[in-house]
Tab-separated table of C-alpha atoms in Angstrom:
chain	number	residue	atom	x	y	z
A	1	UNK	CA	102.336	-110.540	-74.689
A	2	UNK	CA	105.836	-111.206	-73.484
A	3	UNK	CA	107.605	-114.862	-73.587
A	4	UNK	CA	109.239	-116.443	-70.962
A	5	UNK	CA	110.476	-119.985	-69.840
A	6	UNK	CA	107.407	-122.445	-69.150
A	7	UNK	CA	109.847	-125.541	-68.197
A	8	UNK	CA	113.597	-127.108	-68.931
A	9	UNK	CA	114.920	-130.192	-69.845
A	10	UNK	CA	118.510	-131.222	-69.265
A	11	UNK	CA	120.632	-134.382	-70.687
A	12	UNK	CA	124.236	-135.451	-69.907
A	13	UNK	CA	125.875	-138.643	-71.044
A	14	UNK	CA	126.443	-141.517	-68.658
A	15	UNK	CA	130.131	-141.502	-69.168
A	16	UNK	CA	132.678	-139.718	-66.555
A	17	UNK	CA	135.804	-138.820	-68.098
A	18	UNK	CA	138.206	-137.238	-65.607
A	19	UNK	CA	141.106	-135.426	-65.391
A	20	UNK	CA	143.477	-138.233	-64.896
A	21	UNK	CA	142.096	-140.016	-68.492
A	22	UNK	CA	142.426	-136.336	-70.416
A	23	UNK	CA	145.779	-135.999	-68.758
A	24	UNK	CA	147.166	-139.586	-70.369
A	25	UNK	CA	145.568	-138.370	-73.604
A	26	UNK	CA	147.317	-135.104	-73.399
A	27	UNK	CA	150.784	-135.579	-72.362
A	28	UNK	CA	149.806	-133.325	-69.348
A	29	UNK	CA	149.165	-133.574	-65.506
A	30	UNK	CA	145.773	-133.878	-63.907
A	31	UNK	CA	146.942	-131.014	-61.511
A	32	UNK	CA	147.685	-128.691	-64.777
A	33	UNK	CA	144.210	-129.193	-65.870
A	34	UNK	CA	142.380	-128.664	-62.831
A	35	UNK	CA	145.077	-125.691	-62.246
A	36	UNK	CA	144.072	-124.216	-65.278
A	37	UNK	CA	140.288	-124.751	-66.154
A	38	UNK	CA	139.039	-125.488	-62.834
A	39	UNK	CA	137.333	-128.573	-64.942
A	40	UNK	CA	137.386	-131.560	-63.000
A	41	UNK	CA	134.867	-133.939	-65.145
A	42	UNK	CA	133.084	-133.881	-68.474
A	43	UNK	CA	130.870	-136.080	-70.101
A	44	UNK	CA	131.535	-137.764	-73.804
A	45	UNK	CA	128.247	-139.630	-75.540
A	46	UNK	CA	129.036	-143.353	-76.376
A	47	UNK	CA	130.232	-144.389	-80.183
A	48	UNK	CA	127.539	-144.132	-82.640
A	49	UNK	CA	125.541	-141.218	-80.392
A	50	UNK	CA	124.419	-138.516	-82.770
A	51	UNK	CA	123.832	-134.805	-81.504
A	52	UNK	CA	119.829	-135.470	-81.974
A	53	UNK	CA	120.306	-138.062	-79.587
A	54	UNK	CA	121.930	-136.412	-77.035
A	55	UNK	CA	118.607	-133.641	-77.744
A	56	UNK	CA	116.065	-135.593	-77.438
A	57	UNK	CA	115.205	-136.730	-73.463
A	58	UNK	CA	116.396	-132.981	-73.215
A	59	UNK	CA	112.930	-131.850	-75.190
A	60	UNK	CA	111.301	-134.586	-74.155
A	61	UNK	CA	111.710	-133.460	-70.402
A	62	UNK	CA	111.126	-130.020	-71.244
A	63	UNK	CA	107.542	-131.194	-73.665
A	64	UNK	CA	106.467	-133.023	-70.462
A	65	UNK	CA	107.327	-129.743	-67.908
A	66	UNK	CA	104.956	-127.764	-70.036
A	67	UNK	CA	101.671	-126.373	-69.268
A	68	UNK	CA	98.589	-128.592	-71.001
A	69	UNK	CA	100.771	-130.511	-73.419
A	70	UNK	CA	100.140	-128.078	-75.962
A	71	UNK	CA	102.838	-129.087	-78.829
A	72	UNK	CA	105.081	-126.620	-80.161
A	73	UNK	CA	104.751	-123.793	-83.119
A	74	UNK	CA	108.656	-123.636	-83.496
A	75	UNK	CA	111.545	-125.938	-83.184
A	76	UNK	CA	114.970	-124.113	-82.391
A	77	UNK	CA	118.046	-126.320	-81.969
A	78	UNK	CA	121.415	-124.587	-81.695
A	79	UNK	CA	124.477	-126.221	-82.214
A	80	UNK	CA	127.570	-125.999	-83.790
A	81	UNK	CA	128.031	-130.146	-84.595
A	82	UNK	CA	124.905	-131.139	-86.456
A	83	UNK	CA	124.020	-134.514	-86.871
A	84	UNK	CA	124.713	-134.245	-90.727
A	85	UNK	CA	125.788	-131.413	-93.034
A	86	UNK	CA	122.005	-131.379	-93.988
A	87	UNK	CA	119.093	-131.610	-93.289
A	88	UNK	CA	119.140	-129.774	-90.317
A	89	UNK	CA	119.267	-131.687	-86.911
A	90	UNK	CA	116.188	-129.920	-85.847
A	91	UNK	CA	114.036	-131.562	-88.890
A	92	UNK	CA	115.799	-134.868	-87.336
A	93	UNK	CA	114.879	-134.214	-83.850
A	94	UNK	CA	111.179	-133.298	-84.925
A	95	UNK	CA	110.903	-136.811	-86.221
A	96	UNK	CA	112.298	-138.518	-83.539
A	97	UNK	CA	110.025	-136.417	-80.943
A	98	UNK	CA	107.023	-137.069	-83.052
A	99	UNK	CA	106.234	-133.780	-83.653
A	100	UNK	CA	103.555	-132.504	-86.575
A	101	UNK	CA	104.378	-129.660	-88.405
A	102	UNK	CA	106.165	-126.924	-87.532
A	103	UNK	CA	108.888	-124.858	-87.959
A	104	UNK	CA	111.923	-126.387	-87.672
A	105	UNK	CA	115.644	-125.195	-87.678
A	106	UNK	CA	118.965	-124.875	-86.568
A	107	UNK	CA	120.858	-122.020	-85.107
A	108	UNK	CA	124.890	-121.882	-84.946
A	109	UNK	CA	126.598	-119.287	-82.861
A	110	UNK	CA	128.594	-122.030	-81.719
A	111	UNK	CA	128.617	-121.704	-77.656
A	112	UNK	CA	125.799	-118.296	-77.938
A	113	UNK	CA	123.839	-120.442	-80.216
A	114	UNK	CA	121.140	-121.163	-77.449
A	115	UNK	CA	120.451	-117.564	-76.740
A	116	UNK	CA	120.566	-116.700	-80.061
A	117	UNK	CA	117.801	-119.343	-80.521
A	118	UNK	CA	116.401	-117.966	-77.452
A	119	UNK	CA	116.430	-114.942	-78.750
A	120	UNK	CA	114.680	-115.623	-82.457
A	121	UNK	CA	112.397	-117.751	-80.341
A	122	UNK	CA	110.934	-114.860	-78.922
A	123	UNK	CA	110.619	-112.684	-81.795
A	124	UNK	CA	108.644	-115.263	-83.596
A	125	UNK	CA	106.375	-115.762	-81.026
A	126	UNK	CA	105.065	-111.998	-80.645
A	127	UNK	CA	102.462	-111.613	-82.724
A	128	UNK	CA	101.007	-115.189	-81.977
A	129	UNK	CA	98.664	-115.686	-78.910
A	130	UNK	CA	99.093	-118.818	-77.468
A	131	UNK	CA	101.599	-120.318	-79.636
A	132	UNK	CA	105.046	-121.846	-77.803
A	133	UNK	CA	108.523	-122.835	-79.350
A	134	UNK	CA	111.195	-125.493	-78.325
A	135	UNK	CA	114.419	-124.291	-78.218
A	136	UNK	CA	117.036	-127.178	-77.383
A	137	UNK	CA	121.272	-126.482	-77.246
A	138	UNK	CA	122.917	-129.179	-77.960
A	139	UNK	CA	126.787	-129.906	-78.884
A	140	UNK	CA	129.019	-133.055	-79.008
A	141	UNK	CA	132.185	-131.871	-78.564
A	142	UNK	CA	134.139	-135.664	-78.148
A	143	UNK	CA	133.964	-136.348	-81.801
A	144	UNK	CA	136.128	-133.273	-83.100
A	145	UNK	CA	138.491	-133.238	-79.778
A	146	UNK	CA	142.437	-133.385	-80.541
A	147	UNK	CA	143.180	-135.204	-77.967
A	148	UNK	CA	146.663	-134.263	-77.885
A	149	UNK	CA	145.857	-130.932	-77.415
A	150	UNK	CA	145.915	-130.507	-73.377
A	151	UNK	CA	144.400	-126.691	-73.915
A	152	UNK	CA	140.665	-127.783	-76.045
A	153	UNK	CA	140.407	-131.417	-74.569
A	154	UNK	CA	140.427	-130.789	-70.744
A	155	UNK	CA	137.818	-128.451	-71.743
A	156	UNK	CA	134.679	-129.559	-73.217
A	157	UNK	CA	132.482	-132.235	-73.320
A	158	UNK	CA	128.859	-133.116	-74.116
A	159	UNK	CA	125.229	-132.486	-73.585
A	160	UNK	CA	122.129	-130.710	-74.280
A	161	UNK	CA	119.497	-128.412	-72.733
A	162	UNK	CA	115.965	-126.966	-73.796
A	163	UNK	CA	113.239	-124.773	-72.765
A	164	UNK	CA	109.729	-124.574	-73.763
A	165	UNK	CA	109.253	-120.739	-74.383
A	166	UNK	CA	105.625	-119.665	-74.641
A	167	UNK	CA	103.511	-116.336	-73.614
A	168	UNK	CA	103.389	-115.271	-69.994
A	169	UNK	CA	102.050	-111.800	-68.412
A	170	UNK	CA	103.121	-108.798	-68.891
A	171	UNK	CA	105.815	-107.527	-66.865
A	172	UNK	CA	107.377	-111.002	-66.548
A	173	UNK	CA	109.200	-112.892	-69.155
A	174	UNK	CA	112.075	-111.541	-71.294
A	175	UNK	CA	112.797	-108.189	-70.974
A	176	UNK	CA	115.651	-107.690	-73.870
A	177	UNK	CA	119.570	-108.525	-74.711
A	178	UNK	CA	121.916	-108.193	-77.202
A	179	UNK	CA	123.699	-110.358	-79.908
A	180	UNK	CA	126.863	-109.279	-82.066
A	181	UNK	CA	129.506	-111.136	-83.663
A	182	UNK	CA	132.601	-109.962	-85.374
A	183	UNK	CA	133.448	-111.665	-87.797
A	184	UNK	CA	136.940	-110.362	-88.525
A	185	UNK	CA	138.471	-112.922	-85.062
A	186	UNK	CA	136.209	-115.882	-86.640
A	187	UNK	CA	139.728	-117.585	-86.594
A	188	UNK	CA	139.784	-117.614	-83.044
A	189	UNK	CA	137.938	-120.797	-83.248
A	190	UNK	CA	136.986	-123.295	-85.071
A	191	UNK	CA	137.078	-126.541	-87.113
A	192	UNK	CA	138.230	-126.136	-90.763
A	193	UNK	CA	137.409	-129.270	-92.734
A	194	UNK	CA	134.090	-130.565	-93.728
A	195	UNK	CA	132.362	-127.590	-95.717
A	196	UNK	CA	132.819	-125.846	-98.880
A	197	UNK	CA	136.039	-124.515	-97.815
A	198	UNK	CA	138.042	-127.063	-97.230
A	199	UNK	CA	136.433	-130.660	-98.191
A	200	UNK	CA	136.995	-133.666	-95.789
A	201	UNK	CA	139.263	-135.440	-97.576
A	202	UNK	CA	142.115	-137.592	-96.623
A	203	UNK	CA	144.608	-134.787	-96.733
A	204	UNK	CA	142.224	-132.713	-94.318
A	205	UNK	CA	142.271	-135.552	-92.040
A	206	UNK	CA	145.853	-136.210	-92.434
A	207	UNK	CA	146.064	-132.535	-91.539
A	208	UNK	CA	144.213	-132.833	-88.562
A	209	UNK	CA	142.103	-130.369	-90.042
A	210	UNK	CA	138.464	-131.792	-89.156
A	211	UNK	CA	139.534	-131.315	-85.357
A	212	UNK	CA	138.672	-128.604	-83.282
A	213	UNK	CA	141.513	-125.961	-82.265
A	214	UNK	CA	140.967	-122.799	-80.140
A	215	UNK	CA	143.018	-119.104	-79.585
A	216	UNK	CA	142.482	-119.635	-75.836
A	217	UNK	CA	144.529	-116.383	-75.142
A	218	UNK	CA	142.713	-114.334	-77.521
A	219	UNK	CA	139.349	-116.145	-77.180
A	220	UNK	CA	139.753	-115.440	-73.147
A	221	UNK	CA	141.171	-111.600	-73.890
A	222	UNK	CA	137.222	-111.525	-76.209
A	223	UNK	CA	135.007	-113.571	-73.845
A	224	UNK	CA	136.049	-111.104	-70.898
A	225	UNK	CA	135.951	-107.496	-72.546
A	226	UNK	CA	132.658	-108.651	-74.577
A	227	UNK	CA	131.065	-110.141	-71.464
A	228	UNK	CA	131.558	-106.666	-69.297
A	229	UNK	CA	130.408	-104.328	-71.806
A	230	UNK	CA	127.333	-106.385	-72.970
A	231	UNK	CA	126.361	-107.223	-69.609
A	232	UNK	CA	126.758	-103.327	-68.897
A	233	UNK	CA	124.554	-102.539	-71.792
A	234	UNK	CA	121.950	-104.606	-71.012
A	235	UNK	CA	121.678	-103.800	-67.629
A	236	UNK	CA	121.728	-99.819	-68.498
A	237	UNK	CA	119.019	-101.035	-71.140
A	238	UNK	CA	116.491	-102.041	-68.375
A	239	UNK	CA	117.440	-99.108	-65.766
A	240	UNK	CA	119.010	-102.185	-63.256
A	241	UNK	CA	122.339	-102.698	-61.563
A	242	UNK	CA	123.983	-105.949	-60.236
A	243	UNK	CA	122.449	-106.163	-57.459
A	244	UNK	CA	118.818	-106.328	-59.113
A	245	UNK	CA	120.022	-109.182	-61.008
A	246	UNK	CA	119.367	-112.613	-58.715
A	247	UNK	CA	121.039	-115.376	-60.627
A	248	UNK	CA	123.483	-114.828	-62.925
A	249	UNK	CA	123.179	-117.961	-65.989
A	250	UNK	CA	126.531	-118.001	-67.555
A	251	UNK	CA	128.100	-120.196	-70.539
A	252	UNK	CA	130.560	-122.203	-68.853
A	253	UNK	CA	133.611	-121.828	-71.202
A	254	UNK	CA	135.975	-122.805	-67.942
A	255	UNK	CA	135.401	-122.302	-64.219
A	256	UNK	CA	138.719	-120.319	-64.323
A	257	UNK	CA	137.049	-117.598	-66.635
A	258	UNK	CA	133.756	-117.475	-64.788
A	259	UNK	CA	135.611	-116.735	-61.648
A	260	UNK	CA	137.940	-113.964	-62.886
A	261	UNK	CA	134.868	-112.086	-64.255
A	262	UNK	CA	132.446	-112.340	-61.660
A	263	UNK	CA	135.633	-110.837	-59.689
A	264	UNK	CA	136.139	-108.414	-61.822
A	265	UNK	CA	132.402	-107.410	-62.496
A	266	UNK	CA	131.850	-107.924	-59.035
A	267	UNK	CA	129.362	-110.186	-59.085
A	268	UNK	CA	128.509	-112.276	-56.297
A	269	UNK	CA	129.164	-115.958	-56.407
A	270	UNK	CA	126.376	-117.074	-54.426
A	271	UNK	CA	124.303	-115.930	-57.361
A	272	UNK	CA	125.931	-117.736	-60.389
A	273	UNK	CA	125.689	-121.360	-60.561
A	274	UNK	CA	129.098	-123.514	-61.876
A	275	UNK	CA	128.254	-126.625	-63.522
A	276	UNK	CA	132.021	-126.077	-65.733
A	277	UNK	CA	133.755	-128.199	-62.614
A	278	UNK	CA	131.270	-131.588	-63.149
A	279	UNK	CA	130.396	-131.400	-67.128
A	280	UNK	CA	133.255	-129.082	-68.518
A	281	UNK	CA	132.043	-126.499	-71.696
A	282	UNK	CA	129.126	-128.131	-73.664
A	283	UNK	CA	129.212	-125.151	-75.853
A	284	UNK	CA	125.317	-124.271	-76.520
A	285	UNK	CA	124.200	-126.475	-74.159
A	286	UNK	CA	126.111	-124.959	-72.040
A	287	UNK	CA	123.151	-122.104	-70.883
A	288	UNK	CA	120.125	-124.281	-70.231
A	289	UNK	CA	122.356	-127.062	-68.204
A	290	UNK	CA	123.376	-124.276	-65.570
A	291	UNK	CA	119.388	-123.108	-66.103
A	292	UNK	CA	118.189	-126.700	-65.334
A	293	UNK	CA	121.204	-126.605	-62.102
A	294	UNK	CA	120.377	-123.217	-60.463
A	295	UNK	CA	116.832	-124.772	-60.769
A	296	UNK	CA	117.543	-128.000	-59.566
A	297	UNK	CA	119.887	-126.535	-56.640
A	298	UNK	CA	117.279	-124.170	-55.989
A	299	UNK	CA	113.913	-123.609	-57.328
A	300	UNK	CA	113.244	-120.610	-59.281
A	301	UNK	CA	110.683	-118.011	-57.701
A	302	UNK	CA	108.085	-116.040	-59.680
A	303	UNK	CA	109.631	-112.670	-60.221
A	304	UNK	CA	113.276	-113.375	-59.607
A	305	UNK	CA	115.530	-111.479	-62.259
A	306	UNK	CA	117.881	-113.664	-64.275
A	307	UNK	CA	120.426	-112.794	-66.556
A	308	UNK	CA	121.739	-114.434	-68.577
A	309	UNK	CA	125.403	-114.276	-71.435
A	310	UNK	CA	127.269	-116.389	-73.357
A	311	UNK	CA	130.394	-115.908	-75.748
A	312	UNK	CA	131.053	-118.236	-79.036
A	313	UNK	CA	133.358	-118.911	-81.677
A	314	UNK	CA	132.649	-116.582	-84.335
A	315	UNK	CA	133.715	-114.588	-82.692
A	316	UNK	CA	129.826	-114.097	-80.860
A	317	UNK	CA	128.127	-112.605	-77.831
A	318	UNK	CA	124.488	-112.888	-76.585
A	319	UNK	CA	123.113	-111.672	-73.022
A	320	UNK	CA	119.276	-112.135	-72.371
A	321	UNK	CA	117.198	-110.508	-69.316
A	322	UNK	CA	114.537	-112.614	-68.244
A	323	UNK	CA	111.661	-112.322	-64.909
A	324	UNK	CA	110.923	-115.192	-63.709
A	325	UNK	CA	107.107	-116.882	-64.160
């Protein structure tokens, strides 16, 4: 039997942080920020939060949307800023959710990570009738910020999303996608202190080495080549066009991005929901939060076609097709 989506949760942080408060960080203008991202808002977790924290009324909302209260098989948490180098947060959020035993990991493909969990999610689930996973994104990007850096802070921010995926019938569910990475641009992104590499030490930090930095020119030049030909692929894959597709769930890496592509794929904007302007690039949470907004803007019908595509530091790619149940 195929899987699809029996129910979402979605969790932002409380605190606003606007343009004007990035811009005094930044050296930089709220105008240039909203110019250039088309961000006007993101979110930041108070002191002391942890990444598990930030998942959990996410999978609790999306534990209490499903059908029966059946508990989960599989635990799935993607993110790229675990609570701890180990174990993994998903062992942590399975305590703090109460769960009993299950299978329990993380997934990082930075801001693809969720449909890369989405993704494994399915696979596992198969060849077991009846059986469901949790798959949660969640990233805190306000704890490796440079905050000098006008180009990654005005940018991202935090939150998390998740899905309960379990078996639906035939001819609805997910359909297929595609992941790649290559490797050879991981540069592109990325935060270099902390593992094996390059230990956290006081030089590192001196360095400003356990920050995050970005390639926004060359990460933009990958997101928007990788997005058209993946997006093409998949929709060759299943015999359907654009115009079969009726929401389009995109990671929000910048509103600016999302814009130029759907342009340039020609993509209508009535079908792709922004939530970049208000919460800003929560890397893998980044898919389920616009899921949980197209839903909450508009609730999803049985048999509408979604697809869905994200692009990550790694450099990665993921696109999922999904009908609606």
């Amino acid at each position: 039997m195929p899987t699809g989506v029996l129910s979402i949760g979605a969790h932002v942080p409380e605190r606003v942080v606007d343009n004007r408060t990035v811009a005094d960080w930044s050296g930089t203008t709220p105008d240039w920020i909203a110019e250039r991202t088309g961000v006007m808002e993101r979110r930041y977790a108070e002191p002391g939060t942890a990444t598990s924290d930030l998942a959990l009324p996410a999978a609790r909302e999306a534990l209490a949307g499903a059908p029966d209260g059946r508990p989960p098989a599989a635990l799935l948490v993607a993110t790229c800023t675990p609570d701890v180098p180990q174990p993994s947060t998903a062992a942590i959020l399975q305590a703090k959710l109460g769960l009993p035993t299950l299978a329990a990991f993380d997934v990082n493909a930075v801001c693809s990570g969720f449909l890369y969990g989405l993704t494994v999610a399915d696979a596992l689930l198969r060849d077991r009738p009846g059986e469901r996973a949790l798959v949660v994104g969640a990233d805190m990007f306000s704890g490796i910020m440079n905050r000098t850096d006008r180009r990654t802070v005005s940018l991202f921010g935090d939150g998390a999303g998740a899905v309960v995926l379990g078996h639906v019938p035939d001819g609805y569910g997910v359909h297929g996608g595609h992941l790649v990475a290559d490797g050879e641009l991981h540069r592109y992104v990325g935060v270099d202190a902390g593992g094996t590499a390059l230990p956290l030490d006081d030089a590192a930090r001196e360095a400003g080495a356990h920050l995050f930095h970005m390639d926004g020119r060359r990460v933009r030049d990958y997101a928007m080549s990788t997005l058209h030909k993946l997006v093409g692929q998949t929709l060759d894959d299943a015999g359907l066009g654009l115009a079969d597709i009726d929401r389009f769930v995109l990671h929000q890496a910048n509103t600016r991005l999302l814009t130029a592509f759907a342009d340039e794929a020609g993509i209508d904007p009535a079908r792709m929901t922004l939530t970049a302007p208000r919460l800003g690039n929560t890397a893998a949470a980044s898919v389920p939060l616009t899921l949980a907004a197209t839903h909450a803007e508009r609730p999803l019908e049985r048999g509408e076609r979604l697809l869905f595509a994200a692009v990550g530091g790694g450099m990665t790619a993921a696109t999922t097709l999904m009908t609606w149940y």
